[in-house]
mmCIF file of C-alpha atoms and ligand atoms in Angstrom:
data_model
loop_
_atom_site.group_PDB
_atom_site.id
_atom_site.type_symbol
_atom_site.label_atom_id
_atom_site.label_comp_id
_atom_site.label_asym_id
_atom_site.label_seq_id
_atom_site.Cartn_x
_atom_site.Cartn_y
_atom_site.Cartn_z
ATOM 1 C CA MET A 1 71.527 -116.885 181.240
ATOM 2 C CA GLU A 2 71.049 -119.468 178.493
ATOM 3 C CA ARG A 3 72.870 -122.548 178.498
ATOM 4 C CA THR A 4 73.378 -125.297 176.031
ATOM 5 C CA PHE A 5 74.543 -128.902 176.153
ATOM 6 C CA LEU A 6 77.200 -129.942 173.703
ATOM 7 C CA ALA A 7 78.937 -133.433 173.405
ATOM 8 C CA ILE A 8 82.003 -134.100 171.183
ATOM 9 C CA LYS A 9 81.206 -137.658 170.027
ATOM 10 C CA PRO A 10 83.634 -140.412 170.136
ATOM 11 C CA ASP A 11 84.841 -139.453 166.417
ATOM 12 C CA GLY A 12 85.949 -136.113 167.581
ATOM 13 C CA VAL A 13 87.836 -137.563 170.416
ATOM 14 C CA GLN A 14 89.414 -140.372 168.352
ATOM 15 C CA ARG A 15 90.428 -137.891 165.572
ATOM 16 C CA LYS A 16 91.830 -135.516 168.096
ATOM 17 C CA LEU A 17 89.374 -132.544 167.386
ATOM 18 C CA VAL A 18 88.695 -131.824 171.152
ATOM 19 C CA GLY A 19 90.882 -128.682 171.156
ATOM 20 C CA GLU A 20 89.789 -127.417 167.729
ATOM 21 C CA ILE A 21 85.906 -127.970 168.647
ATOM 22 C CA ILE A 22 86.308 -126.226 171.937
ATOM 23 C CA ARG A 23 88.371 -123.361 170.625
ATOM 24 C CA ARG A 24 85.464 -122.452 168.295
ATOM 25 C CA PHE A 25 82.782 -121.914 171.046
ATOM 26 C CA GLU A 26 85.559 -120.041 173.444
ATOM 27 C CA THR A 27 86.581 -117.531 170.509
ATOM 28 C CA LYS A 28 83.141 -116.935 169.643
ATOM 29 C CA GLY A 29 82.732 -115.558 173.105
ATOM 30 C CA PHE A 30 80.625 -118.365 174.928
ATOM 31 C CA THR A 31 81.391 -119.510 178.401
ATOM 32 C CA LEU A 32 82.208 -122.984 179.634
ATOM 33 C CA VAL A 33 80.186 -123.807 182.735
ATOM 34 C CA GLY A 34 80.636 -127.693 182.776
ATOM 35 C CA LEU A 35 83.056 -130.322 181.237
ATOM 36 C CA LYS A 36 83.491 -133.762 181.628
ATOM 37 C CA PHE A 37 85.252 -136.687 179.876
ATOM 38 C CA LEU A 38 83.580 -139.944 179.927
ATOM 39 C CA LYS A 39 82.696 -143.431 178.548
ATOM 40 C CA VAL A 40 78.976 -143.071 178.356
ATOM 41 C CA SER A 41 76.705 -146.029 179.492
ATOM 42 C CA ARG A 42 74.033 -147.696 177.465
ATOM 43 C CA GLU A 43 71.306 -146.342 179.933
ATOM 44 C CA LEU A 44 72.403 -142.815 179.504
ATOM 45 C CA ALA A 45 72.833 -143.347 175.617
ATOM 46 C CA GLU A 46 69.486 -144.492 175.285
ATOM 47 C CA GLN A 47 67.907 -141.761 177.635
ATOM 48 C CA HIS A 48 69.703 -139.048 175.532
ATOM 49 C CA TYR A 49 68.565 -140.356 172.075
ATOM 50 C CA ASP A 50 65.237 -141.422 173.466
ATOM 51 C CA VAL A 51 63.365 -139.177 170.905
ATOM 52 C CA HIS A 52 64.901 -141.481 168.024
ATOM 53 C CA LYS A 53 64.148 -144.812 169.545
ATOM 54 C CA GLU A 54 61.869 -145.999 166.628
ATOM 55 C CA ARG A 55 64.390 -144.759 164.129
ATOM 56 C CA PRO A 56 66.191 -147.424 162.081
ATOM 57 C CA PHE A 57 69.592 -145.959 163.121
ATOM 58 C CA PHE A 58 68.858 -146.044 166.820
ATOM 59 C CA GLY A 59 70.769 -149.207 167.689
ATOM 60 C CA SER A 60 73.917 -148.118 165.775
ATOM 61 C CA LEU A 61 73.851 -144.477 167.222
ATOM 62 C CA VAL A 62 73.771 -146.000 170.749
ATOM 63 C CA GLU A 63 76.409 -148.485 169.932
ATOM 64 C CA PHE A 64 78.511 -145.627 168.451
ATOM 65 C CA ILE A 65 78.288 -143.235 171.301
ATOM 66 C CA THR A 66 78.949 -146.093 173.875
ATOM 67 C CA SER A 67 82.040 -147.169 172.038
ATOM 68 C CA ALA A 68 84.749 -144.669 173.130
ATOM 69 C CA PRO A 69 84.897 -141.459 175.368
ATOM 70 C CA VAL A 70 82.942 -138.241 174.621
ATOM 71 C CA VAL A 71 83.605 -134.907 176.059
ATOM 72 C CA ALA A 72 80.273 -133.564 177.578
ATOM 73 C CA MET A 73 80.052 -129.884 178.118
ATOM 74 C CA VAL A 74 77.641 -126.928 179.229
ATOM 75 C CA TRP A 75 78.317 -123.593 177.659
ATOM 76 C CA GLU A 76 76.512 -120.286 178.607
ATOM 77 C CA GLY A 77 75.561 -117.112 176.758
ATOM 78 C CA ASP A 78 72.994 -114.858 174.982
ATOM 79 C CA GLY A 79 71.474 -117.166 172.263
ATOM 80 C CA VAL A 80 73.924 -120.015 172.784
ATOM 81 C CA VAL A 81 71.570 -122.621 171.905
ATOM 82 C CA ALA A 82 70.754 -121.590 168.293
ATOM 83 C CA ALA A 83 74.352 -120.066 167.720
ATOM 84 C CA ALA A 84 75.812 -123.262 168.658
ATOM 85 C CA ARG A 85 73.658 -125.319 166.229
ATOM 86 C CA LYS A 86 74.976 -122.720 163.685
ATOM 87 C CA ILE A 87 78.651 -123.301 164.539
ATOM 88 C CA ILE A 88 78.087 -127.217 164.565
ATOM 89 C CA GLY A 89 76.411 -127.073 161.145
ATOM 90 C CA ALA A 90 73.839 -129.542 159.392
ATOM 91 C CA THR A 91 73.157 -133.094 160.665
ATOM 92 C CA ASN A 92 74.760 -134.579 157.447
ATOM 93 C CA PRO A 93 78.516 -133.177 157.197
ATOM 94 C CA LEU A 94 78.568 -133.745 153.653
ATOM 95 C CA THR A 95 75.964 -130.927 153.101
ATOM 96 C CA ALA A 96 76.913 -128.781 156.145
ATOM 97 C CA GLU A 97 78.274 -125.312 155.205
ATOM 98 C CA PRO A 98 82.089 -124.986 155.218
ATOM 99 C CA GLY A 99 83.051 -123.137 158.176
ATOM 100 C CA THR A 100 80.896 -125.036 160.581
ATOM 101 C CA ILE A 101 82.439 -128.104 162.499
ATOM 102 C CA ARG A 102 80.613 -130.496 160.843
ATOM 103 C CA GLY A 103 81.061 -128.807 157.415
ATOM 104 C CA ASP A 104 84.912 -128.472 157.954
ATOM 105 C CA PHE A 105 85.709 -132.088 159.491
ATOM 106 C CA GLY A 106 83.206 -134.648 158.387
ATOM 107 C CA ILE A 107 81.880 -136.820 155.481
ATOM 108 C CA ASN A 108 79.190 -139.097 156.896
ATOM 109 C CA ILE A 109 75.941 -138.451 159.015
ATOM 110 C CA GLY A 110 76.541 -141.403 161.392
ATOM 111 C CA ARG A 111 80.126 -139.664 162.268
ATOM 112 C CA ASN A 112 79.096 -136.163 162.617
ATOM 113 C CA LEU A 113 81.434 -135.056 165.510
ATOM 114 C CA ILE A 114 79.416 -133.311 168.022
ATOM 115 C CA HIS A 115 76.046 -133.002 169.478
ATOM 116 C CA GLY A 116 74.271 -129.773 170.481
ATOM 117 C CA SER A 117 70.868 -129.218 171.960
ATOM 118 C CA ASP A 118 68.260 -128.293 169.559
ATOM 119 C CA ALA A 119 66.216 -126.096 171.735
ATOM 120 C CA GLN A 120 66.351 -124.242 175.102
ATOM 121 C CA GLU A 121 63.759 -126.922 176.707
ATOM 122 C CA THR A 122 66.009 -129.807 175.295
ATOM 123 C CA ALA A 123 69.019 -128.074 176.552
ATOM 124 C CA GLN A 124 67.506 -128.078 180.081
ATOM 125 C CA ARG A 125 66.602 -131.875 179.808
ATOM 126 C CA GLU A 126 70.119 -132.700 178.576
ATOM 127 C CA ILE A 127 71.869 -130.770 181.190
ATOM 128 C CA ALA A 128 69.902 -132.354 183.867
ATOM 129 C CA LEU A 129 70.533 -135.812 182.359
ATOM 130 C CA TRP A 130 74.451 -135.488 181.860
ATOM 131 C CA PHE A 131 75.507 -133.009 185.027
ATOM 132 C CA LYS A 132 74.728 -132.848 188.559
ATOM 133 C CA ASP A 133 73.880 -129.037 189.687
ATOM 134 C CA GLU A 134 77.210 -129.184 191.608
ATOM 135 C CA GLU A 135 79.248 -130.020 188.554
ATOM 136 C CA LEU A 136 78.230 -126.869 187.049
ATOM 137 C CA VAL A 137 80.391 -123.766 187.696
ATOM 138 C CA ASN A 138 79.056 -120.339 188.100
ATOM 139 C CA TRP A 139 81.509 -117.773 186.910
ATOM 140 C CA GLN A 140 81.796 -114.435 185.163
ATOM 141 C CA PRO A 141 84.703 -114.152 182.693
ATOM 142 C CA HIS A 142 86.788 -110.909 183.075
ATOM 143 C CA LEU A 143 86.200 -109.918 179.479
ATOM 144 C CA THR A 144 82.467 -110.067 179.689
ATOM 145 C CA SER A 145 82.180 -106.107 179.431
ATOM 146 C CA TRP A 146 84.455 -106.471 176.002
ATOM 147 C CA LEU A 147 82.003 -108.920 174.602
ATOM 148 C CA ARG A 148 78.561 -107.459 175.235
ATOM 149 C CA GLU A 149 77.143 -104.013 176.017
HETATM 150 N N1 ATP B 1 69.780 -141.216 158.503
HETATM 151 C C1 ATP B 1 70.705 -141.415 159.685
HETATM 152 N N2 ATP B 1 71.647 -142.380 159.413
HETATM 153 C C2 ATP B 1 72.406 -142.609 160.670
HETATM 154 N N3 ATP B 1 72.684 -141.676 161.820
HETATM 155 C C3 ATP B 1 71.734 -140.785 161.729
HETATM 156 C C4 ATP B 1 70.595 -140.284 160.853
HETATM 157 N N4 ATP B 1 70.047 -139.347 161.112
HETATM 158 C C5 ATP B 1 70.507 -138.936 162.475
HETATM 159 N N5 ATP B 1 71.495 -139.773 162.686
HETATM 160 C C6 ATP B 1 72.309 -139.794 163.840
HETATM 161 O O1 ATP B 1 71.584 -139.333 164.857
HETATM 162 C C7 ATP B 1 71.800 -138.095 165.496
HETATM 163 C C8 ATP B 1 70.759 -137.453 165.940
HETATM 164 O O2 ATP B 1 69.930 -136.796 164.900
HETATM 165 P P1 ATP B 1 69.041 -135.642 164.859
HETATM 166 O O3 ATP B 1 68.246 -135.568 163.674
HETATM 167 O O4 ATP B 1 68.752 -135.075 166.111
HETATM 168 O O5 ATP B 1 70.191 -134.636 164.296
HETATM 169 P P2 ATP B 1 71.182 -133.490 164.917
HETATM 170 O O6 ATP B 1 69.962 -132.708 165.935
HETATM 171 O O7 ATP B 1 71.673 -132.498 164.008
HETATM 172 O O8 ATP B 1 72.322 -134.231 165.725
HETATM 173 P P3 ATP B 1 72.553 -134.233 167.307
HETATM 174 O O9 ATP B 1 71.231 -134.498 168.162
HETATM 175 O O10 ATP B 1 73.557 -135.327 167.503
HETATM 176 O O11 ATP B 1 72.944 -132.804 167.552
HETATM 177 C C9 ATP B 1 72.622 -137.490 164.383
HETATM 178 O O12 ATP B 1 73.517 -136.360 164.935
HETATM 179 C C10 ATP B 1 73.263 -138.620 163.755
HETATM 180 O O13 ATP B 1 74.356 -138.903 164.351
#
């Protein structure tokens, strides 16, 4: 079953949007299999954003992501990687479609509320970086047969 890594960034936590954001993935029909609330270390932040290390905003991105707690999550379901990116919306909240998380709640690219893996390979790398195997729960929600054929 496909899995993705999502993290509610410090702005989402500070703005008390954790419940609202989680609700969107739950009601869509995806299954939560991992969840933790943590203050991110500089080492983890730099590893997570390694692909951006040459970009001018890398320093401020690492500062921001380590500045206050985040909610790290793993979600499971058919097509969850691409679907979660759609639910999240475009990187810049100002141009993100209304109805998406960033489109509904943000106005600034450096404060875009949530991270979502951009591909299945990235999801695997990020899940392994943020979670130990034993922190992920394998379970079948009772409503599965009402969600999919
Ligand atoms: N021009 C920029 N100025 C400031 N921050 C930026 C800029 N571009 C990207 N970022 C920050 O870096 C993060 C990673 O950028 P990326 O291009 O991977 O966007 P994304 O895949 O939509 O976001 P994420 O990886 O957080 O889900 C963005 O979410 C944003 O917080």
